[in-house]
Coordinates of N, CA and C and ligand atoms in Angstrom, one line a residue:
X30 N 0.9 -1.2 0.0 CA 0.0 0.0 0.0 C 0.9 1.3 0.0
X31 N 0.9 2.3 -0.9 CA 1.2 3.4 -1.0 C 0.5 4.5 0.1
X32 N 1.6 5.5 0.9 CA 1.1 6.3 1.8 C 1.7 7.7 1.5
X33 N 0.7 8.8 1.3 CA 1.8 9.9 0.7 C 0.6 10.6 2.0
X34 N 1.6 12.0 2.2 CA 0.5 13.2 3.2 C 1.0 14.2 2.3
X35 N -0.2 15.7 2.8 CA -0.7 16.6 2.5 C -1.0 17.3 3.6
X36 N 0.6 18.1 4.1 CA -0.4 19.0 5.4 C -1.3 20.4 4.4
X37 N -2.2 20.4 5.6 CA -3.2 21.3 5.2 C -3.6 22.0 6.5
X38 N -4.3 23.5 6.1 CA -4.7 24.0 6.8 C -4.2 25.0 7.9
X39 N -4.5 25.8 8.5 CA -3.6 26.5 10.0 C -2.9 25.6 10.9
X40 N -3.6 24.7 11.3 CA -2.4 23.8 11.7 C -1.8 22.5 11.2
X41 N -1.8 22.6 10.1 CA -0.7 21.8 8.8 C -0.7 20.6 9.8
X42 N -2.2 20.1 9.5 CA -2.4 18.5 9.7 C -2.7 17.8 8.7
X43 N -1.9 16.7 8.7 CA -1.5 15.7 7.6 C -2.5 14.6 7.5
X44 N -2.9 15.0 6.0 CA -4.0 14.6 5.5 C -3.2 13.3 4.7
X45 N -3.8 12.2 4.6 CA -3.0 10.8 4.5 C -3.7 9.7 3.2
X46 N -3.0 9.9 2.3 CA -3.9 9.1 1.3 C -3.3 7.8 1.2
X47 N -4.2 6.6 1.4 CA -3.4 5.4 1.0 C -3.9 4.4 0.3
X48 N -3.2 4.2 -0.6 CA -4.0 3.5 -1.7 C -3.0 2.0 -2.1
X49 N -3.6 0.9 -2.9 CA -3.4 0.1 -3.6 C -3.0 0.3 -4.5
X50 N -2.0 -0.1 -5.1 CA -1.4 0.2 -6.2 C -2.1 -0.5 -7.4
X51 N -2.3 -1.9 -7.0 CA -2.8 -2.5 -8.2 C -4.0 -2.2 -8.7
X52 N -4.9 -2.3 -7.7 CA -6.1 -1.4 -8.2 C -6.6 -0.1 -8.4
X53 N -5.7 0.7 -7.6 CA -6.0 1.9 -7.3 C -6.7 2.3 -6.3
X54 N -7.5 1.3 -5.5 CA -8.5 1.8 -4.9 C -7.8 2.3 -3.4
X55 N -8.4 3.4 -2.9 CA -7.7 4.7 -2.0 C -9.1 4.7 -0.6
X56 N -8.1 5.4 0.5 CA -8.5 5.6 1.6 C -8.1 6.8 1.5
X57 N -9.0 7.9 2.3 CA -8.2 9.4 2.6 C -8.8 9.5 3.7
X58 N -7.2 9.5 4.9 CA -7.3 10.2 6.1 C -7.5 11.1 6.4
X59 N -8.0 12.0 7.1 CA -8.2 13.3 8.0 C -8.2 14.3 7.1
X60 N -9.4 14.2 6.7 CA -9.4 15.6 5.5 C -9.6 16.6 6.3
X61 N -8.5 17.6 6.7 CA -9.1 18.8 7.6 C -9.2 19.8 7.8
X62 N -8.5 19.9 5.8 CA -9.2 22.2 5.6 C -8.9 21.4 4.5
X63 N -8.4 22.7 3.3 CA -8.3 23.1 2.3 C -9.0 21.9 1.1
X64 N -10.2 22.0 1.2 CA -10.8 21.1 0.1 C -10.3 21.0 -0.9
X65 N -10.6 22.0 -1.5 CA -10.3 22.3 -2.9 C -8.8 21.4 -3.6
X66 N -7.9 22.0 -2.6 CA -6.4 21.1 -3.1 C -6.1 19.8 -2.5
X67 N -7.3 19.4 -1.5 CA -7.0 17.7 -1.5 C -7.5 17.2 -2.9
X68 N -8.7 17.8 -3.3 CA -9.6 17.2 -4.4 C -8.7 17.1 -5.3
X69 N -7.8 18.3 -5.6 CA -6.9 18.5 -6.7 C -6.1 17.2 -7.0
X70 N -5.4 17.4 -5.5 CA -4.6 16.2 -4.7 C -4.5 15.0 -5.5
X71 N -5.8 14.5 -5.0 CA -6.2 13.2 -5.3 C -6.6 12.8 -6.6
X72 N -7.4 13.5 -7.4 CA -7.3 13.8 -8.7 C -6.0 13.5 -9.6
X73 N -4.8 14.1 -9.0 CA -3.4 14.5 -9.9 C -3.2 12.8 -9.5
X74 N -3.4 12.3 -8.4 CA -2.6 10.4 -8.3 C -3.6 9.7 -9.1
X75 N -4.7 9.7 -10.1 CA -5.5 8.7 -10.1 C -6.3 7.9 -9.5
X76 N -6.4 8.0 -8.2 CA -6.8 6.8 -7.6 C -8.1 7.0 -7.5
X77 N -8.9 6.0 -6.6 CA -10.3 5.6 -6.4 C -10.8 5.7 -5.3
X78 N -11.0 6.7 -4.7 CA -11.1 7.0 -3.2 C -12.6 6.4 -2.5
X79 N -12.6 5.0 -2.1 CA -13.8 4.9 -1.2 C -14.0 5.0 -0.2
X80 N -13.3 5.9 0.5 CA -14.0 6.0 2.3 C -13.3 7.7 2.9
X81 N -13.7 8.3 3.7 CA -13.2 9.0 4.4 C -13.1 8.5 5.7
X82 N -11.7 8.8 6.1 CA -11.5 8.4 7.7 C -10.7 9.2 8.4
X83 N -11.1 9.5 9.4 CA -10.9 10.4 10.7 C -10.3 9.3 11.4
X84 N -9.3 9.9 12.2 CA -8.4 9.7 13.6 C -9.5 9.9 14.7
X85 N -9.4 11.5 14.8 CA -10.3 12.0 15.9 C -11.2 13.1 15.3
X86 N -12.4 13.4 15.8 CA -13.1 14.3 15.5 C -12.8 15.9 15.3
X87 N -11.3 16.3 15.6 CA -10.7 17.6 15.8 C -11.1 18.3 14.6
X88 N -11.4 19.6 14.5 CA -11.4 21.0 13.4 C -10.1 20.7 12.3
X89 N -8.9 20.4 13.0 CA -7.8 20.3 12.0 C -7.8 19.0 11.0
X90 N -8.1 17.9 11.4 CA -8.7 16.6 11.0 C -10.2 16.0 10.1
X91 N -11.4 16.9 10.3 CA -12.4 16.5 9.7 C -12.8 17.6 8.9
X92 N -12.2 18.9 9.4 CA -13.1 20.3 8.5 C -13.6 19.8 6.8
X93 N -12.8 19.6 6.4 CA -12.7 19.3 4.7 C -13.5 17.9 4.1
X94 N -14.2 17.3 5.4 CA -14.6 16.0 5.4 C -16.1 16.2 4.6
X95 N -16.6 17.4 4.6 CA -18.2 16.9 4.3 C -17.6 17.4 2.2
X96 N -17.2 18.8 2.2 CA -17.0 18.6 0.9 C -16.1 18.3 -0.1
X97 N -15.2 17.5 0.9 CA -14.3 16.3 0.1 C -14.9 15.6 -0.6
X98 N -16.0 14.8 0.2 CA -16.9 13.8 0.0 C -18.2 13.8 -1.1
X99 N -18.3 15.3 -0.6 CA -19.1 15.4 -2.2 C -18.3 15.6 -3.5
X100 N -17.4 15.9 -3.5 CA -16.4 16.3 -4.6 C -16.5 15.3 -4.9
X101 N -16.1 13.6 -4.5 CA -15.4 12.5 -5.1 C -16.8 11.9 -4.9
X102 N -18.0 12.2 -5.0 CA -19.5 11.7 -5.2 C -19.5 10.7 -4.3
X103 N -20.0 11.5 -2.6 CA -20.9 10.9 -1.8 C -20.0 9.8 -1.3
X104 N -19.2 9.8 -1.1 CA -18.3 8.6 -0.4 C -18.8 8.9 1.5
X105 N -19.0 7.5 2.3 CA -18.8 8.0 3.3 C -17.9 8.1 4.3
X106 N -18.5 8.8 4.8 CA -17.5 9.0 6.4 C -17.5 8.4 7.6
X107 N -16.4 8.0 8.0 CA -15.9 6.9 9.4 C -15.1 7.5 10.5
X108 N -15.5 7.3 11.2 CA -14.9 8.0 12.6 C -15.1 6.9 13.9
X109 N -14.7 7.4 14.8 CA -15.4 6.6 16.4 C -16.1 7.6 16.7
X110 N -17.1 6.4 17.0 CA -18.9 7.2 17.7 C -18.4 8.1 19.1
X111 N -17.3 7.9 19.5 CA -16.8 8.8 20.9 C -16.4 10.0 20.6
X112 N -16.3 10.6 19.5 CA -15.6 12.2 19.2 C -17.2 12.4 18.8
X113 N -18.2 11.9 18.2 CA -19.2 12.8 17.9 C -19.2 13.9 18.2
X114 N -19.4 14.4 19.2 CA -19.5 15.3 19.9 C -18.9 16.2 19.2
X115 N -17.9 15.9 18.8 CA -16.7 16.9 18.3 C -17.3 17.8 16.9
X116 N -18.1 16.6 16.5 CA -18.6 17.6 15.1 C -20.0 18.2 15.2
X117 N -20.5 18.0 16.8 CA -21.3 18.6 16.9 C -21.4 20.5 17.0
X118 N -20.0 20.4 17.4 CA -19.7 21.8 17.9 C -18.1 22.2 16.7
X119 N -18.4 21.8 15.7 CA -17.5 21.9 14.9 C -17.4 23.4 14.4
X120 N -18.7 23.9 14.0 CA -18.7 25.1 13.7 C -18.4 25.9 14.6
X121 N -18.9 25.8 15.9 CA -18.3 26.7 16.9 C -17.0 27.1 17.3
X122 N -16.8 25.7 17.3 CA -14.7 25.6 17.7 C -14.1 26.6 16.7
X123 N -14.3 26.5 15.3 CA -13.6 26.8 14.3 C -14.1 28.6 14.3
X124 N -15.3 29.1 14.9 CA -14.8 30.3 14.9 C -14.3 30.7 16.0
X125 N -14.3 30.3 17.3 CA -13.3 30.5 18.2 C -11.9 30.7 17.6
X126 N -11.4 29.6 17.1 CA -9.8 29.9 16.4 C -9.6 31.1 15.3
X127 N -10.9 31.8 15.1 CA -11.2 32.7 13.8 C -11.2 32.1 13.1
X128 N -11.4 30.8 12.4 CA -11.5 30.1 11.1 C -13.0 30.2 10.3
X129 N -13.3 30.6 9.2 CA -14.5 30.2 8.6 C -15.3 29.1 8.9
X130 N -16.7 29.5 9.0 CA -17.7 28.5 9.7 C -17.7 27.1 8.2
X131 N -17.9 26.5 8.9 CA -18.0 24.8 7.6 C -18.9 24.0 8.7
X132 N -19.9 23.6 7.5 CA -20.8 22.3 8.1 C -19.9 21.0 8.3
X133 N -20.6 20.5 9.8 CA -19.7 19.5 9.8 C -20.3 18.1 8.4
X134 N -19.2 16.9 8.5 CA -19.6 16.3 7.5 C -21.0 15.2 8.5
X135 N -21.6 14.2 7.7 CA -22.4 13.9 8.6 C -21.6 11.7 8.6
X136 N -21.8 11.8 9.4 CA -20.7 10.2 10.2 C -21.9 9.3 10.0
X137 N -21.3 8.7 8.6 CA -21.7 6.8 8.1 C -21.8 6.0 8.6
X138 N -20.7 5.9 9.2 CA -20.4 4.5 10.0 C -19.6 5.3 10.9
X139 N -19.7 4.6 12.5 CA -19.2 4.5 13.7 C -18.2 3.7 13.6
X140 N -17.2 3.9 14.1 CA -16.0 2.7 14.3 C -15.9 2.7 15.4
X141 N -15.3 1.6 16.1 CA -15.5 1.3 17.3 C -14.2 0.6 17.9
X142 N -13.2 0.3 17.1 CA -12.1 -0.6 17.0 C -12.0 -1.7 16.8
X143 N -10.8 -2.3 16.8 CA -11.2 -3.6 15.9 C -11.3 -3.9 14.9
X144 N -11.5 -3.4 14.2 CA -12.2 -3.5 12.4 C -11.3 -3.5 11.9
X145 N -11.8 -4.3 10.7 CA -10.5 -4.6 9.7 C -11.0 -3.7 8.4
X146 N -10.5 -2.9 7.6 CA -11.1 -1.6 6.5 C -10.1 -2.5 5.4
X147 N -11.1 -3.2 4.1 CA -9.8 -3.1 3.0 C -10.0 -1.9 2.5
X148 N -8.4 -1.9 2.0 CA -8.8 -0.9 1.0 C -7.6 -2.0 -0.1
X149 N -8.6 -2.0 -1.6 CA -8.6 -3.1 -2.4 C -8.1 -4.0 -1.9
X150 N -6.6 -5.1 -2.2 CA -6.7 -6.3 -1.8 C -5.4 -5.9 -0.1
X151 N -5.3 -4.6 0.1 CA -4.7 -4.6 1.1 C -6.1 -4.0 2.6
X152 N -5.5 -4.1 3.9 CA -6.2 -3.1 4.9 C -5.7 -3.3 6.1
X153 N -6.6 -2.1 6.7 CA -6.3 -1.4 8.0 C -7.0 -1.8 9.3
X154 N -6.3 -2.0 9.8 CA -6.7 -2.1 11.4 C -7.2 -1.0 11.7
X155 N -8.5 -0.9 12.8 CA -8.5 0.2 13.3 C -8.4 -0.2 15.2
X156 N -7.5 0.7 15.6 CA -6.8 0.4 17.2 C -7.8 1.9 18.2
X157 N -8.5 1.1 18.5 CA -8.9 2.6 19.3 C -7.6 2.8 20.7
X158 N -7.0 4.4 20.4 CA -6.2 4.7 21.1 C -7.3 6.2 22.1
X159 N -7.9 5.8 23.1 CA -8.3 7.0 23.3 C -7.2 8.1 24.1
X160 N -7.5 9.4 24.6 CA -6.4 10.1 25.5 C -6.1 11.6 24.8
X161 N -5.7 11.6 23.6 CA -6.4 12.6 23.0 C -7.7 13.4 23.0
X162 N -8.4 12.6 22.1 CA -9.8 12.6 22.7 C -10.8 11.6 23.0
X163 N -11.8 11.3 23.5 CA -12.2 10.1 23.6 C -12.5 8.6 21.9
X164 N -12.9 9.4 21.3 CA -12.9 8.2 20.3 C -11.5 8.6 19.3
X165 N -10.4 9.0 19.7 CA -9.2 8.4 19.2 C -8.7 7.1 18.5
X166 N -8.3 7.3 17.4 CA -8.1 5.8 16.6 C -6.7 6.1 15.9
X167 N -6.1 4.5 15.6 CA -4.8 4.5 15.0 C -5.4 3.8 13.6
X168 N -4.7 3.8 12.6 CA -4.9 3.0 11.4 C -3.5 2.0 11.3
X169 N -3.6 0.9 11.4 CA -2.5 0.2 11.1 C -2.3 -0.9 10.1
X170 N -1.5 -0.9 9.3 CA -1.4 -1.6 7.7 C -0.6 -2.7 8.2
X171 N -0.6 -3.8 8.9 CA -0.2 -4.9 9.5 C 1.0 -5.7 8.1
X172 N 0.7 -5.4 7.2 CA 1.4 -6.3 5.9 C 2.7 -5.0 6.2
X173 N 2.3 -4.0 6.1 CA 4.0 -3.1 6.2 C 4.6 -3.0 7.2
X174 N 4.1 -2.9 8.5 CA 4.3 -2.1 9.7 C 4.0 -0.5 9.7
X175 N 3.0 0.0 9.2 CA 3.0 1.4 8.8 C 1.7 1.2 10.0
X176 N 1.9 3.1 10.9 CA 0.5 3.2 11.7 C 0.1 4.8 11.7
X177 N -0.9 5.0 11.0 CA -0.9 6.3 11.5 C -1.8 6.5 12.8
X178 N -1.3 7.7 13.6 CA -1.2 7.6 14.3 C -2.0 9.0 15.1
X179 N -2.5 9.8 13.9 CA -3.2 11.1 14.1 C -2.6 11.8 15.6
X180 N -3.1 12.3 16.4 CA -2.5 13.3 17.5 C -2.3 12.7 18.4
X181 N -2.3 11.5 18.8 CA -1.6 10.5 19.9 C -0.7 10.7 19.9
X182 N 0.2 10.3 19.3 CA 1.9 10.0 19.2 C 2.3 10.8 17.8
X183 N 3.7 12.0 18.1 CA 4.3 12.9 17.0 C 6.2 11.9 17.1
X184 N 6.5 12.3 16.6 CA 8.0 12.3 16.3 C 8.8 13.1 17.6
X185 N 8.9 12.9 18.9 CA 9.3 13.2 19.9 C 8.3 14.3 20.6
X186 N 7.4 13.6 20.2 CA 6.0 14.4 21.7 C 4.7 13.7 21.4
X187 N 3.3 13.6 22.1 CA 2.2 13.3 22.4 C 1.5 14.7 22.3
X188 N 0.4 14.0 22.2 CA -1.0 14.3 22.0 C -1.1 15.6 23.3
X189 N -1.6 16.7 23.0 CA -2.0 17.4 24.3 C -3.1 16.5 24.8
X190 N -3.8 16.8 26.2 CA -4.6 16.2 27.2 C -5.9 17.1 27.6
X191 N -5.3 18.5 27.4 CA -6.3 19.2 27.9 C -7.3 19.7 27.2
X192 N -7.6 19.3 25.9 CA -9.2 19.6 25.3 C -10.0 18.6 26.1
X193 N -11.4 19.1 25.9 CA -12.3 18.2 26.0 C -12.7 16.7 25.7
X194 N -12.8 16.3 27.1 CA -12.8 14.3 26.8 C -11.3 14.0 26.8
X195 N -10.1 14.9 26.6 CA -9.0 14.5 26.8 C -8.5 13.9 28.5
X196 N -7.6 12.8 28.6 CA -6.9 12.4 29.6 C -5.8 12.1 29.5
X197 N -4.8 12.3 30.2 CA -3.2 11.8 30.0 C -3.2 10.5 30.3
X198 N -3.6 10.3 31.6 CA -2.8 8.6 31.8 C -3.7 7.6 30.7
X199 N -4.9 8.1 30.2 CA -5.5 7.1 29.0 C -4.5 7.6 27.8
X200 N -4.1 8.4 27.5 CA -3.5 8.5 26.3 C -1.8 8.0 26.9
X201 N -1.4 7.6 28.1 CA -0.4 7.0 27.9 C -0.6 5.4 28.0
X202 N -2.0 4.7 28.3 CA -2.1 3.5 28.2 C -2.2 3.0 26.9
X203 N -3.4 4.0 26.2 CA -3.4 3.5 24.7 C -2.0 3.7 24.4
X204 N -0.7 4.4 24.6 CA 0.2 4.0 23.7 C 1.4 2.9 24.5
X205 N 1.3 2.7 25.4 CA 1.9 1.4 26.2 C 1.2 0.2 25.3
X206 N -0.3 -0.1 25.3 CA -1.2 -0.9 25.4 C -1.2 -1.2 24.2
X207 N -1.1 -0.4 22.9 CA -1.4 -0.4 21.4 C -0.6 -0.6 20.7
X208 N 0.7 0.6 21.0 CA 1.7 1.1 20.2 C 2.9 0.3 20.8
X209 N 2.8 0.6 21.5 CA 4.4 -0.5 21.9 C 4.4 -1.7 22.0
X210 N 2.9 -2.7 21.6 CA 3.5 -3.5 21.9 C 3.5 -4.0 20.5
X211 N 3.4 -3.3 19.3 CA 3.6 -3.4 17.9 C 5.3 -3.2 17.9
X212 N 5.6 -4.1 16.5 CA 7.1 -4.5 16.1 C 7.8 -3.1 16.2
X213 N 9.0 -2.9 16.8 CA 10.1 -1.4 16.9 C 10.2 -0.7 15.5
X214 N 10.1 -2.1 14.7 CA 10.3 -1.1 13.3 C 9.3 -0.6 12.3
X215 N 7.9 -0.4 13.4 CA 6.7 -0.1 12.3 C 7.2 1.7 12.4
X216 N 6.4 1.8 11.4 CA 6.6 3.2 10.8 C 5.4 3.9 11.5
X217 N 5.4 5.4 12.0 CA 4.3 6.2 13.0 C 4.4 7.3 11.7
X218 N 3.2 7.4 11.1 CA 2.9 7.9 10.5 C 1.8 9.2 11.2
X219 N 2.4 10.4 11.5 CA 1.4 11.5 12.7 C 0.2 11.9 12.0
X220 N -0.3 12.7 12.7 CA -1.7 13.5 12.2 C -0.8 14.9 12.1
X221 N 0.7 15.0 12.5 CA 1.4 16.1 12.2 C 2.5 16.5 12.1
X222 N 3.7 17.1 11.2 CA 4.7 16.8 11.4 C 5.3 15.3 10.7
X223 N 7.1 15.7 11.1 CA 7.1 14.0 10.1 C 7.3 12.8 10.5
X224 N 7.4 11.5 9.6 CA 7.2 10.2 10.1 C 8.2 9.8 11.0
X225 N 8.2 9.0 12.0 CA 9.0 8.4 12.4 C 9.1 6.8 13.0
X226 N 9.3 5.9 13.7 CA 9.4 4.6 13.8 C 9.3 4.5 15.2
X227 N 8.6 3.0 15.6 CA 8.5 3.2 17.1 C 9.8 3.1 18.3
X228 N 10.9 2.5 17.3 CA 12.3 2.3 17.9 C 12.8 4.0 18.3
X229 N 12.7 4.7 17.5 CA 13.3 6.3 17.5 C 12.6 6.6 18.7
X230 N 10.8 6.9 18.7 CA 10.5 7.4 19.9 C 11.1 6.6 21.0
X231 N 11.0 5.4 21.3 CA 11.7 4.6 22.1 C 12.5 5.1 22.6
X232 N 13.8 5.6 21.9 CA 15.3 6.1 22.2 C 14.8 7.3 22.4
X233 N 14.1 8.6 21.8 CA 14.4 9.7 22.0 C 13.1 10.7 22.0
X234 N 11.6 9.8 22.3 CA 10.9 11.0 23.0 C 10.7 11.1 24.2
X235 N 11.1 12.1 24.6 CA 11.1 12.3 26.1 C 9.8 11.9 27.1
X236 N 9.1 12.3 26.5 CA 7.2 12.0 26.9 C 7.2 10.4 27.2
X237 N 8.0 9.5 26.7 CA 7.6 7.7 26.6 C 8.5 7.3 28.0
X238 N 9.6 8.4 28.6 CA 10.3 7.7 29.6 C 9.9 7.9 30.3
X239 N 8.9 8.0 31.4 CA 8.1 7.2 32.3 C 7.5 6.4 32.0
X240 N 6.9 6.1 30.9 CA 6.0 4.5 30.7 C 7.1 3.6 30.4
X241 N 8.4 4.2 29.9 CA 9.4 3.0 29.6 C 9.6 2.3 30.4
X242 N 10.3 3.4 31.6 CA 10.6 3.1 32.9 C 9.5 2.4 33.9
X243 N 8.4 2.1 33.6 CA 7.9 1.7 34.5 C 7.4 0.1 34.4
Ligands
ZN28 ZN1 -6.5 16.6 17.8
ZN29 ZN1 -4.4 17.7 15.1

């Protein structure tokens, strides 16, 4: 499976296309501004985009989700039923930040973890990581070791705790519980910033040395 990003938006969160090569057929992660140039985006690779999927319910992550989806004709949208909430108040948050008001998109399917997503003859795990925010999820491609990893886990830091529905010691279980005990050499693919491997944080994010140590 091919994985390319596209940060977008005020806070240049990385929007995650991953597709099959042989068939073409595509997954697009956290569509979460600039519609217009994901559509372009996606357009310029060819592919076959059937599903939208969200990490977490965040402004930065789903903004772009309702008219992505009509752009590529009505594809639905997948989340965990535990951020709902998040796009209930979608419009409000985003003018808090001064951002232009956007309808949120409307949620297809509930994920719940567990689930196995093809996308064509490859797919994805979905790991509910909560701690970020409550319906927090990882995507993981088991055939590569690739995981994204949305606002949970960055390349030498974690997820903030203190929005709403957020908790620290859950967001350091889900990554004890989820993430470490997956192979050193899978690839963390973030909701921001760049990729890196679970062996690296291991050695050098500061945030994992109390759960290491313990
Ligand atoms: Zn977030
Ligand atoms: Zn984010």
């Amino acid at each position: 499976m091919r994985f390319e990003n596209l940060p977008v938006g005020a806070f240049q969160a990385n929007a995650w296309l991953l597709w099959d090569e042989e068939s073409g057929k595509a997954v697009l992660v956290d569509p979460g501004d600039e519609p217009v140039r994901l559509v372009s985006w996606i357009r310029a690779k060819g592919v076959q985009v059937e599903a939208l999927l969200a990490t977490h319910g965040h402004l930065d992550h789903v903004s772009a989700a309702r008219e992505v989806g009509e752009a590529l004709g009505g594809i639905p949208f997948l989340m965990h039923g535990a951020d709902r909430f998040l796009l209930e108040t979608l419009g409000e948050t985003r003018k808090q930040f001064g951002l232009s008001p956007k309808e949120p998109p409307q949620l297809d399917r509930e994920l719940a973890g567990e689930e196995t997503l093809p996308v064509g003859s490859g797919a994805l795990r979905v790991l509910h990581v909560p701690g970020h925010s409550p319906g927090s999820v990882a995507f993981l491609d088991e055939s590569e070791g690739s995981l994204l990893t949305g606002d949970l886990l960055f390349k030498g830091s974690v997820g903030r705790t203190d929005l709403p529905g957020g908790d620290a010691p859950t967001l350091f279980d889900s990554i004890r519980e989820k993430v470490l005990t997956l192979p050193g050499s899978t690839r963390i693919l973030p909701g921001h910033g760049p990729a890196t491997t679970i062996d690296e944080e291991k050695g050098h994010n500061p945030f994992l040395l109390g759960i290491l140590e313990a």
